[in-house]
C-alpha atoms as a PDB file:
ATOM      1  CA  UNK A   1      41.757  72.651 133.260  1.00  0.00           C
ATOM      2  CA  UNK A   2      44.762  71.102 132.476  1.00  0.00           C
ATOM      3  CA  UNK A   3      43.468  69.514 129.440  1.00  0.00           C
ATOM      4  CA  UNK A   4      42.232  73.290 128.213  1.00  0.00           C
ATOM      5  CA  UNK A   5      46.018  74.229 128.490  1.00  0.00           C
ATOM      6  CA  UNK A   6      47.095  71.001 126.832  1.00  0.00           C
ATOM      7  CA  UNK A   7      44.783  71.894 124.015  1.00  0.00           C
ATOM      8  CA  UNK A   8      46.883  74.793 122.442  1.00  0.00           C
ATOM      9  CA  UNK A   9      49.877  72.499 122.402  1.00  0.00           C
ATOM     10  CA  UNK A  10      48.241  70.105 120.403  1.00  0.00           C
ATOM     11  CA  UNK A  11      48.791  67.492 122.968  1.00  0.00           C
ATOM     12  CA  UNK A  12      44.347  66.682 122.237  1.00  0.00           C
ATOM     13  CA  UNK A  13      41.914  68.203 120.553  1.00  0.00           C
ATOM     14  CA  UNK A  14      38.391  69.678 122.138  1.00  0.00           C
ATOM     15  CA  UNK A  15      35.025  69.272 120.562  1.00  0.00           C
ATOM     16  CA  UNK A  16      31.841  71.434 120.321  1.00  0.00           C
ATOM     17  CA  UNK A  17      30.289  69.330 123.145  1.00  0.00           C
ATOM     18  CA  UNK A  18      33.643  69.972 125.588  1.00  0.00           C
ATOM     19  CA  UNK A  19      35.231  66.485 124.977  1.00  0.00           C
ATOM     20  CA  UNK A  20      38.866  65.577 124.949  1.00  0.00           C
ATOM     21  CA  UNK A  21      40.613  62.872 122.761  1.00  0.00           C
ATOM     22  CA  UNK A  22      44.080  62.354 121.952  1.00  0.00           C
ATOM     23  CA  UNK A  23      45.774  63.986 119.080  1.00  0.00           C
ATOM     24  CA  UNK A  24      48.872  61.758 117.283  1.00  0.00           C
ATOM     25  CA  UNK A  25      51.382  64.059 119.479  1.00  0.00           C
ATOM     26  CA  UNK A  26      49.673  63.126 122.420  1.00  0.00           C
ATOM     27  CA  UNK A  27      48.882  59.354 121.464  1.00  0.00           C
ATOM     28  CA  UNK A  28      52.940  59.269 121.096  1.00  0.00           C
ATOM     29  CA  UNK A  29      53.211  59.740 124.952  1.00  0.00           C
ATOM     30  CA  UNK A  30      50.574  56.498 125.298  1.00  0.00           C
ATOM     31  CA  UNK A  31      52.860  53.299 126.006  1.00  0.00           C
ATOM     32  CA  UNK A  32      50.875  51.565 122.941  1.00  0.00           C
ATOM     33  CA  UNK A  33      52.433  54.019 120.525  1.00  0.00           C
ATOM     34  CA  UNK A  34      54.368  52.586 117.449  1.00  0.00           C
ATOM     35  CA  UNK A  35      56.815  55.720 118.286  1.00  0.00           C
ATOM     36  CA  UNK A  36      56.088  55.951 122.247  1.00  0.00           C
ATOM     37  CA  UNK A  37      57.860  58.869 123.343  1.00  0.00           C
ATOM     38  CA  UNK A  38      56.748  58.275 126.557  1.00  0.00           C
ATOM     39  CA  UNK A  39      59.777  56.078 128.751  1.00  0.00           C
ATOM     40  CA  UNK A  40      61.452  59.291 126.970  1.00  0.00           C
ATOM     41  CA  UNK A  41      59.392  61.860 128.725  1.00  0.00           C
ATOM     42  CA  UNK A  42      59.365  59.928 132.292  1.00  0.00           C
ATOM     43  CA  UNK A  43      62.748  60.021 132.379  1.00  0.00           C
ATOM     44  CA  UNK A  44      63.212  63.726 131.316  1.00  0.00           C
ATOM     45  CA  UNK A  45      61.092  64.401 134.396  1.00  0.00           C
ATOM     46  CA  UNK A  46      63.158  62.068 136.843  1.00  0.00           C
ATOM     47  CA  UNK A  47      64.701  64.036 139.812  1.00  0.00           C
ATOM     48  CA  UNK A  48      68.186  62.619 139.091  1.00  0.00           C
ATOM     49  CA  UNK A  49      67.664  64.778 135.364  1.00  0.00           C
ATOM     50  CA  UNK A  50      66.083  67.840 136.616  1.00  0.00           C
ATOM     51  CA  UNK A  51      68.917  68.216 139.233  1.00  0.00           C
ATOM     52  CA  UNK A  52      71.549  67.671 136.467  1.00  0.00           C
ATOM     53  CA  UNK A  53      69.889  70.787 134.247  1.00  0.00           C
ATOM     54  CA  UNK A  54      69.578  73.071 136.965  1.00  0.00           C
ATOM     55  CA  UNK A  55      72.959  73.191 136.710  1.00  0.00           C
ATOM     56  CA  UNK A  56      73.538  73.688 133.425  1.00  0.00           C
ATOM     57  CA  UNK A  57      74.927  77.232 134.217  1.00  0.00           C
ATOM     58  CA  UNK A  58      77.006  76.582 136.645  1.00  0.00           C
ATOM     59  CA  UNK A  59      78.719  73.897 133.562  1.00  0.00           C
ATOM     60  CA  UNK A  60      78.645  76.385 131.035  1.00  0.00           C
ATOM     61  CA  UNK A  61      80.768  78.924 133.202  1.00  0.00           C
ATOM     62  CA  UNK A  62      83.107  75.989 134.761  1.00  0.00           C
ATOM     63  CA  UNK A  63      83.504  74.224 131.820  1.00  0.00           C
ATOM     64  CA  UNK A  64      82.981  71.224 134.488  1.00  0.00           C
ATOM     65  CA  UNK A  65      79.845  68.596 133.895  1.00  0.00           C
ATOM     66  CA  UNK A  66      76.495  69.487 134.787  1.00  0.00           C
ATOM     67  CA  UNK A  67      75.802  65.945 136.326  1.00  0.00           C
ATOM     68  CA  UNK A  68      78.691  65.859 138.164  1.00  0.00           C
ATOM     69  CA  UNK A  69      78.128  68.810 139.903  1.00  0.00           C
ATOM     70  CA  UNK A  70      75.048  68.254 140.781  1.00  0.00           C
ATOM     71  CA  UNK A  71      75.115  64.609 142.027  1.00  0.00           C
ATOM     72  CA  UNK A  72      79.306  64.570 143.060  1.00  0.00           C
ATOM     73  CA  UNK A  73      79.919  61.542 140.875  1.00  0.00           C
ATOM     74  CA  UNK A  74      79.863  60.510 136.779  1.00  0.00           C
ATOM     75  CA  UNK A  75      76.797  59.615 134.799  1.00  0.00           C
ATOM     76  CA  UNK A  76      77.698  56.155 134.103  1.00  0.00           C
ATOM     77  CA  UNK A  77      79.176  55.860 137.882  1.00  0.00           C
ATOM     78  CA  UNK A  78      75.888  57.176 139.162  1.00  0.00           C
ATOM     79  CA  UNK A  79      73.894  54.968 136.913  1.00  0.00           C
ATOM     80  CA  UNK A  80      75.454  51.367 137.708  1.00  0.00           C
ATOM     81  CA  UNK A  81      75.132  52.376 141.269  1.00  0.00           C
ATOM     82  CA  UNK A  82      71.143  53.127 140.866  1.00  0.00           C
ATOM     83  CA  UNK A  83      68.957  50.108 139.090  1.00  0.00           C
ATOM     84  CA  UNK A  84      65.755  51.778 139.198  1.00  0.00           C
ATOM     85  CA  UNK A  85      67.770  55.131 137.571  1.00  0.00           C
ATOM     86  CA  UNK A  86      69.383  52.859 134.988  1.00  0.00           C
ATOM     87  CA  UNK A  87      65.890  51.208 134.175  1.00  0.00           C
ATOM     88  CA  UNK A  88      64.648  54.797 133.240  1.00  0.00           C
ATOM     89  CA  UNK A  89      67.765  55.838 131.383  1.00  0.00           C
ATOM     90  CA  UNK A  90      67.871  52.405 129.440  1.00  0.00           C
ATOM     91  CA  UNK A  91      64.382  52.747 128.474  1.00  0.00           C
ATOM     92  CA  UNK A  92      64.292  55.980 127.482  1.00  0.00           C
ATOM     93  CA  UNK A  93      67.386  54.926 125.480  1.00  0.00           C
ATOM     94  CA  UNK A  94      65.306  52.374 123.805  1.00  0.00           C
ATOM     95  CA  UNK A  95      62.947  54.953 122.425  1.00  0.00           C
ATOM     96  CA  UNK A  96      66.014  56.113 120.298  1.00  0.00           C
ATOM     97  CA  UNK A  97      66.868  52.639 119.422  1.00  0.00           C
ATOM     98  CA  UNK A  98      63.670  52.212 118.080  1.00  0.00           C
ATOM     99  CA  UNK A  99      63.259  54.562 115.652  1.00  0.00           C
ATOM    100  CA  UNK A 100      66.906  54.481 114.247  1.00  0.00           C
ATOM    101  CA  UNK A 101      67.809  50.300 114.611  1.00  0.00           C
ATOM    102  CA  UNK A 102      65.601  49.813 111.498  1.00  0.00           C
ATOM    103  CA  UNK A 103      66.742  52.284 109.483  1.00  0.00           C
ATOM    104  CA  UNK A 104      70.548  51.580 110.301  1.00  0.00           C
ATOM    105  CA  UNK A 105      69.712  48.189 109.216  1.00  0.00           C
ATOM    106  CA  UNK A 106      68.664  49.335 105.671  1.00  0.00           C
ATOM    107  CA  UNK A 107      71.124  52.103 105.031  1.00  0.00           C
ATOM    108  CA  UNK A 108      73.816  50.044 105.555  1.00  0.00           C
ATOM    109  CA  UNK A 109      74.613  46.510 103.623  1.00  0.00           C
ATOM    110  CA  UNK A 110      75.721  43.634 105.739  1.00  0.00           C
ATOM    111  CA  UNK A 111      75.271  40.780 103.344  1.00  0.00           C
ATOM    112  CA  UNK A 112      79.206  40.281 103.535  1.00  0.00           C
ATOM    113  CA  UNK A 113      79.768  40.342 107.455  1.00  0.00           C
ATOM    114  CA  UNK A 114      81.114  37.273 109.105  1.00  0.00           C
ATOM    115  CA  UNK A 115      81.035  39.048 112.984  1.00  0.00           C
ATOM    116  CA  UNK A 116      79.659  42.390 113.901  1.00  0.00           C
ATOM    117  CA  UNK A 117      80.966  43.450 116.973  1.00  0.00           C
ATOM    118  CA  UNK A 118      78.761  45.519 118.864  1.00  0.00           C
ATOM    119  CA  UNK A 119      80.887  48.165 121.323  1.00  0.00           C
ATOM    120  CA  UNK A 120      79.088  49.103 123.562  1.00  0.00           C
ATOM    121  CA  UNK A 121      75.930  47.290 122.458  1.00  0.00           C
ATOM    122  CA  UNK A 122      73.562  48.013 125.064  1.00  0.00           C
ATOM    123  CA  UNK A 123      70.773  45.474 125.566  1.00  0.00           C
ATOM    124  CA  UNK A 124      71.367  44.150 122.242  1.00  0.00           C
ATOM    125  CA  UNK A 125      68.435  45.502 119.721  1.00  0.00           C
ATOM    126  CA  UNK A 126      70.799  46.348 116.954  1.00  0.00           C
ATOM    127  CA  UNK A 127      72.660  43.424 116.889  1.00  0.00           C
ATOM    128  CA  UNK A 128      69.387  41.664 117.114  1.00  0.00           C
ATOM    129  CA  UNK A 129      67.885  43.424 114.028  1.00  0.00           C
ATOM    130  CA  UNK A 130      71.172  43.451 112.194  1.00  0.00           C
ATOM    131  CA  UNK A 131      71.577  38.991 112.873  1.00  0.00           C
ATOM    132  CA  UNK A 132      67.411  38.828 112.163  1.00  0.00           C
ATOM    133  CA  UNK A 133      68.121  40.110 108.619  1.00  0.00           C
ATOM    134  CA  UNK A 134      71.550  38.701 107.805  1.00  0.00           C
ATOM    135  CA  UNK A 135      71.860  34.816 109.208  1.00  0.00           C
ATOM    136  CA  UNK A 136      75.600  34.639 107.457  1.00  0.00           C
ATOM    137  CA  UNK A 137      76.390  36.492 110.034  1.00  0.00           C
ATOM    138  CA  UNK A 138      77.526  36.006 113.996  1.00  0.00           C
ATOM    139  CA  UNK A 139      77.714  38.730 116.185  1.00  0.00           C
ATOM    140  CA  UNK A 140      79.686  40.154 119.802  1.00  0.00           C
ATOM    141  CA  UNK A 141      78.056  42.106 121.508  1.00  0.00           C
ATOM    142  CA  UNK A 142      80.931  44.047 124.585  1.00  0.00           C
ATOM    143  CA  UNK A 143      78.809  46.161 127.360  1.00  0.00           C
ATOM    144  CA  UNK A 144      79.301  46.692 131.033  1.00  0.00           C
ATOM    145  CA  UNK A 145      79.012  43.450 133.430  1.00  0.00           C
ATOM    146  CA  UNK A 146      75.041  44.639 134.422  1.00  0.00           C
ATOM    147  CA  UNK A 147      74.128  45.532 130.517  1.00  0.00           C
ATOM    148  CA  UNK A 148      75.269  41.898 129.023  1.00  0.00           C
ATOM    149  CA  UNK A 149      72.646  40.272 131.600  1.00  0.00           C
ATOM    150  CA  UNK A 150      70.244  42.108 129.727  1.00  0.00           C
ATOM    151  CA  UNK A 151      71.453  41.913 126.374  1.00  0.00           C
ATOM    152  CA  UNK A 152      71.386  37.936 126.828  1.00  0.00           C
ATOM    153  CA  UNK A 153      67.705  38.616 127.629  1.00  0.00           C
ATOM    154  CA  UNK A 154      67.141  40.415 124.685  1.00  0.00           C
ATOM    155  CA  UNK A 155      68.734  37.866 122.183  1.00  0.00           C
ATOM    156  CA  UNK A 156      67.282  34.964 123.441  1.00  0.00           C
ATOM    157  CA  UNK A 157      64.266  36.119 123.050  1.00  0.00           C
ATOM    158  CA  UNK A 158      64.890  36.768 119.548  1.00  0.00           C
ATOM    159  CA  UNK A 159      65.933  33.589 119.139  1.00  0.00           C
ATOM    160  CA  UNK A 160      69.780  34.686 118.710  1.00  0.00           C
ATOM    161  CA  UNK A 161      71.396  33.193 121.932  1.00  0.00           C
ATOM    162  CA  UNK A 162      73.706  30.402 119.617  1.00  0.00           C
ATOM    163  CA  UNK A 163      74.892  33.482 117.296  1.00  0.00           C
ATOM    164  CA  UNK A 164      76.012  35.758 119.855  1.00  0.00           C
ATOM    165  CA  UNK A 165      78.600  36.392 122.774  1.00  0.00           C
ATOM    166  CA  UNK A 166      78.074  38.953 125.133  1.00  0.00           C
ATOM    167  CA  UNK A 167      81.490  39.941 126.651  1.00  0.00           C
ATOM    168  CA  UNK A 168      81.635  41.690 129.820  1.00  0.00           C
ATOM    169  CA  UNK A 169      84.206  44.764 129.323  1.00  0.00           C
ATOM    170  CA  UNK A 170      85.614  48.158 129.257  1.00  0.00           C
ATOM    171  CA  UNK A 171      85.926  49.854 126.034  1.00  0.00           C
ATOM    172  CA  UNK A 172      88.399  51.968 126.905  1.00  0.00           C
ATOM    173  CA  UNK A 173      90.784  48.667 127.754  1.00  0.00           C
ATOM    174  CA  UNK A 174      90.161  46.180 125.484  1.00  0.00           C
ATOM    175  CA  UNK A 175      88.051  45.464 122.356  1.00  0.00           C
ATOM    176  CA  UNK A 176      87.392  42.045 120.872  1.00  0.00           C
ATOM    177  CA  UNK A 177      89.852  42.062 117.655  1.00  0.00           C
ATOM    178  CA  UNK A 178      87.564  39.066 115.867  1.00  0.00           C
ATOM    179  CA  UNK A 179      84.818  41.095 113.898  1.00  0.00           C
ATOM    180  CA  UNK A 180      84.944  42.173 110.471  1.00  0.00           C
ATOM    181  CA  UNK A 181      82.317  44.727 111.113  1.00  0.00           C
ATOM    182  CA  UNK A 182      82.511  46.810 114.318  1.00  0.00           C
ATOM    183  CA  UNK A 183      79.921  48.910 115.571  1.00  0.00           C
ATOM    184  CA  UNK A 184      79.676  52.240 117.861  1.00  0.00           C
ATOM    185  CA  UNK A 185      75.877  53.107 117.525  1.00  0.00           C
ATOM    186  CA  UNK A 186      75.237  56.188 119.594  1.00  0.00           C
ATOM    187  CA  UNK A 187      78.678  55.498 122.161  1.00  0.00           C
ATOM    188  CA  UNK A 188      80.910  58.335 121.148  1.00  0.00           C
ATOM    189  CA  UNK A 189      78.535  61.419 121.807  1.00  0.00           C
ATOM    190  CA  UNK A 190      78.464  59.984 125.339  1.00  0.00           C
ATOM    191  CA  UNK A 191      82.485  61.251 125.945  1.00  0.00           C
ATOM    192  CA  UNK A 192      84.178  64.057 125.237  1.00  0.00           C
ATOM    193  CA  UNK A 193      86.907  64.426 122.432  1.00  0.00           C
ATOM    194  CA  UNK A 194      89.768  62.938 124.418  1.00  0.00           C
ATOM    195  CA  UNK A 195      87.871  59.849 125.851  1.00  0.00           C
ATOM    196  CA  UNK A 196      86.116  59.402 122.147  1.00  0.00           C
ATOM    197  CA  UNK A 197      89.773  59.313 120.509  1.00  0.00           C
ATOM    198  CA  UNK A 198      90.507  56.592 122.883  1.00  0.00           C
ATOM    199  CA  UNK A 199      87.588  54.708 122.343  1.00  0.00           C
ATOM    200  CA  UNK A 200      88.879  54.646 118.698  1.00  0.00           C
ATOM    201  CA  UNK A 201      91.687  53.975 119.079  1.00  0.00           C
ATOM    202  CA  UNK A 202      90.956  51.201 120.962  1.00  0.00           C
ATOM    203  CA  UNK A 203      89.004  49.585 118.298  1.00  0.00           C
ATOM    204  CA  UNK A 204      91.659  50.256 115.552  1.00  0.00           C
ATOM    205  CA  UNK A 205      94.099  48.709 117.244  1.00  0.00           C
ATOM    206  CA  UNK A 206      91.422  45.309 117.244  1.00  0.00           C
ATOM    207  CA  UNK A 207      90.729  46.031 113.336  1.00  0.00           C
ATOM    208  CA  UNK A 208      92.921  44.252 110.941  1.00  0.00           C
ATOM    209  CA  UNK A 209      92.813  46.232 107.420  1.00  0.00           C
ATOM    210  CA  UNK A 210      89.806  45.015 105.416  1.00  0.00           C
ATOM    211  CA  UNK A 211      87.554  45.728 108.442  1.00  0.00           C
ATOM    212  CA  UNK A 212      85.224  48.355 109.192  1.00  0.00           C
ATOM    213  CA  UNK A 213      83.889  50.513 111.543  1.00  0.00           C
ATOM    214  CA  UNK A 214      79.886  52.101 111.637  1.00  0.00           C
ATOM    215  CA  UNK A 215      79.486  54.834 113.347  1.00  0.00           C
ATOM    216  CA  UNK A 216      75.962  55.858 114.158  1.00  0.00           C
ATOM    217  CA  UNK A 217      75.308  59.388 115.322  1.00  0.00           C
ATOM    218  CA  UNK A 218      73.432  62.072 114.734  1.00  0.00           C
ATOM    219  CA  UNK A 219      75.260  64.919 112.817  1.00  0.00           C
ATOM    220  CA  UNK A 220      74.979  68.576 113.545  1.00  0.00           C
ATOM    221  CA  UNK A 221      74.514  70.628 110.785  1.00  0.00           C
ATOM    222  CA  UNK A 222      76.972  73.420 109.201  1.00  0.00           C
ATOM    223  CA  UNK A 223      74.394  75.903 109.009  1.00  0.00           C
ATOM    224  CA  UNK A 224      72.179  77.861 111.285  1.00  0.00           C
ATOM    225  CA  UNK A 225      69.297  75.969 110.908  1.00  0.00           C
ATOM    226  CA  UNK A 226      67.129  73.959 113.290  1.00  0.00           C
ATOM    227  CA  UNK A 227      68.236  70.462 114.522  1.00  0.00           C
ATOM    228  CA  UNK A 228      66.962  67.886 117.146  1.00  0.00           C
ATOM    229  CA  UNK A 229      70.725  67.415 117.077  1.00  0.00           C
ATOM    230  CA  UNK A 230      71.757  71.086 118.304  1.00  0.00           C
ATOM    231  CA  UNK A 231      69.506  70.257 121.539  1.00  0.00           C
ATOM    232  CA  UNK A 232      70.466  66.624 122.230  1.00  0.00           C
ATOM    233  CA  UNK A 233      74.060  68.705 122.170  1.00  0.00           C
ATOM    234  CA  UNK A 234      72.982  70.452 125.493  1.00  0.00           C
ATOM    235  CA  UNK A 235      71.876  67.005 126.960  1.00  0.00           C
ATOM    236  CA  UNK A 236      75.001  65.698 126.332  1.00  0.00           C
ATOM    237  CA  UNK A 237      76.790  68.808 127.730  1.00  0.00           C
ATOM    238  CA  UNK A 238      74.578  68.248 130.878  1.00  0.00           C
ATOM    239  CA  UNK A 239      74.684  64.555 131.581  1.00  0.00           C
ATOM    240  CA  UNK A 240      77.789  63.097 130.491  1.00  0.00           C
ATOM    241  CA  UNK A 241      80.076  65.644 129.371  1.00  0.00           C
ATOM    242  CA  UNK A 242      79.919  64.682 125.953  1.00  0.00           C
ATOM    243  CA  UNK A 243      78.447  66.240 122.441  1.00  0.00           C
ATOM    244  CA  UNK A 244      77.174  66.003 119.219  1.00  0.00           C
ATOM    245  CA  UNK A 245      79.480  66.704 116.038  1.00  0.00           C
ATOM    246  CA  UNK A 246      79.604  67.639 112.731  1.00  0.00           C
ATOM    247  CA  UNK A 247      81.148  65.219 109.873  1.00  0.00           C
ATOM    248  CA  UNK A 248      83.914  67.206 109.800  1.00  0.00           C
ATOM    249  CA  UNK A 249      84.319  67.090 113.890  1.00  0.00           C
ATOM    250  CA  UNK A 250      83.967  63.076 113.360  1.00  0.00           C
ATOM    251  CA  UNK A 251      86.661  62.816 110.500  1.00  0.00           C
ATOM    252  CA  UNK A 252      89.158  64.690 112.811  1.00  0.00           C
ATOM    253  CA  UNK A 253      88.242  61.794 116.060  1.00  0.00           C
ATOM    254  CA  UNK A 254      88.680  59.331 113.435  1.00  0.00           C
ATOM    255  CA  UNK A 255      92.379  60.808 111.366  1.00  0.00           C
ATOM    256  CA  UNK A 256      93.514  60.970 115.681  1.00  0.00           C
ATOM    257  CA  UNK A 257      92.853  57.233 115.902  1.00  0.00           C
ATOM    258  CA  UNK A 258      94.176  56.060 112.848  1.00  0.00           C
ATOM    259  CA  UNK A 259      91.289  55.742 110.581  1.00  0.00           C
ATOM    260  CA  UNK A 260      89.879  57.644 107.814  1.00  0.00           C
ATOM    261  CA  UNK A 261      86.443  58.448 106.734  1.00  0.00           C
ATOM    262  CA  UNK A 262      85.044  56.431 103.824  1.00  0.00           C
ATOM    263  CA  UNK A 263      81.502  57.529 103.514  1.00  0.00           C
ATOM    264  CA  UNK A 264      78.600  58.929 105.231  1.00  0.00           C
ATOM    265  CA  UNK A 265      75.079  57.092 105.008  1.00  0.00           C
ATOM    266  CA  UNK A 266      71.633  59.428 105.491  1.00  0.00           C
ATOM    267  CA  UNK A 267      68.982  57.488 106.849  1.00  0.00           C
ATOM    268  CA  UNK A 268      65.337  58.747 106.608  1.00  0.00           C
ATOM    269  CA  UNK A 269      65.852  59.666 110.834  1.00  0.00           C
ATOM    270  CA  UNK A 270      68.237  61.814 112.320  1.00  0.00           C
ATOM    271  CA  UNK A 271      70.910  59.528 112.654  1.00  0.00           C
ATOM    272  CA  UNK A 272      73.820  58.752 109.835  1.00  0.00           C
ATOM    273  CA  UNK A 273      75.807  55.858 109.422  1.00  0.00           C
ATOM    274  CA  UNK A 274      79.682  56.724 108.964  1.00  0.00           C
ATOM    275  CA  UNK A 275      81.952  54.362 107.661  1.00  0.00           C
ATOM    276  CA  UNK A 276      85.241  54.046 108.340  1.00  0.00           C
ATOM    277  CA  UNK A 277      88.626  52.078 107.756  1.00  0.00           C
ATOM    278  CA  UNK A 278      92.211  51.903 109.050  1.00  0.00           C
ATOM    279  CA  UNK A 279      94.381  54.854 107.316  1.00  0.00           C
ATOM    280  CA  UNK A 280      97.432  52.573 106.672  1.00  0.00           C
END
């Protein structure tokens, strides 16, 4: 019965002779899939998440955050307090990381970098894809004491571990000031408009001028048409208090912190690459 109602949704297909058999949207919720969708989906269903969206309109008539009203403390405070919560989020986080690392990696030339730093890095797959393509390069990777642990997991098993120093920090009070290349891949939608100005501003204050800043996000569009990103907006409103932006939203963060919008890269997946330098 419940694959007859699965059916309809295109989740598998039925034969004449009553049979079932996965469909390619249903073989992305298999753990075998090139795009598994499926630490995504477990984690959508976790009680911790379901909690946070039921109050989604108690947030939208406070103004206050979902999670926090729901579970009395922040995300990120609820998270390093939880392991087996954490595990979920940061694998559910990895399905994003998978689809977009690659094609950061080609939108965006590195051939000249001497060190990437990574803010807030997470376990270290960018970095990891960025070093495996560009061995000129060296890279930092700065993430909460509990993340580096995994990070050095993640880039000794690539084979990385002599190119790369995890630092165990706070991004809102220090950031290392010895890249050429700094990186904040999907950090800033996380926080709201004053704690992503600070951010910023934090790593402008490491950059000297010839540096550079990435910023991967996804960007919501001007127009009223349909966008993963305009959802993933309502996730952010409901878990962490933060958002998605436009470009233009971006370029205003970035003139606050004392840095100015170069370019924006389009990758073939949601995510864009923006590039930016010190105003002065």
């Amino acid at each position: 019965r419940v694959l007859r109602a699965l059916a309809p949704a295109g989740v598998v297909a039925c034969d004449e002779a009553g049979r079932y058999a996965l469909t390619p949207i249903g073989a992305c919720l298999t753990r075998e899939a090139p795009a598994s969708l499926r630490d995504l989906v477990l984690m959508v269903g976790e009680d911790w998440h379901e909690q946070a969206w039921d109050r989604l309109d108690d947030a939208v008539r406070s103004g206050q955050n979902a999670f926090e009203i729901a579970h009395e403390e922040a995300f990120f405070e609820y998270m390093d307090r939880r392991p087996e919560a954490a595990a979920r989020f940061d694998a559910a986080m990895g399905t994003f990381a998978a689809l977009t690392h690659a094609a950061i990696v080609d939108a965006y030339d590195f051939t000249d970098a001497h060190v990437i730093v990574d803010v807030g890095g997470g376990n270290g797959t960018l970095l990891a894809a960025i070093l495996a393509r560009h061995p000129q390069a060296r890279g930092v990777l700065l993430e909460r004491p509990h993340v580096t642990d995994r990070a050095r997991a993640t880039l000794a098993q690539a084979g990385l571990q002599e190119r790369v120093a995890c630092v165990a920090g706070d991004f809102f009070t220090a950031v290392p000031d010895t890249g050429d290349i700094y990186i904040l891949a999907t950090v800033l939608h996380d926080w709201n408009d004053e704690h992503a100005i600070s951010i910023l501003r934090g790593i402008s204050a490491a950059m000297s001028p010839d540096d550079r800043l990435l910023i991967a996000e996804q960007l919501l569009p001007q127009t009223n048409t349909a966008s993963f990103s305009k959802l993933l907006d309502i996730e952010m409103l409901v878990l962490s208090g933060g958002r998605e932006r436009t470009a233009a939203q971006y370029d205003e963060l970035l003139q606050a912190a004392g840095l100015r919008v170069e370019r924006v890269i389009a990758t073939p997946t949601p995510t864009s690459v923006i590039e930016a330098t010190l105003a002065n």
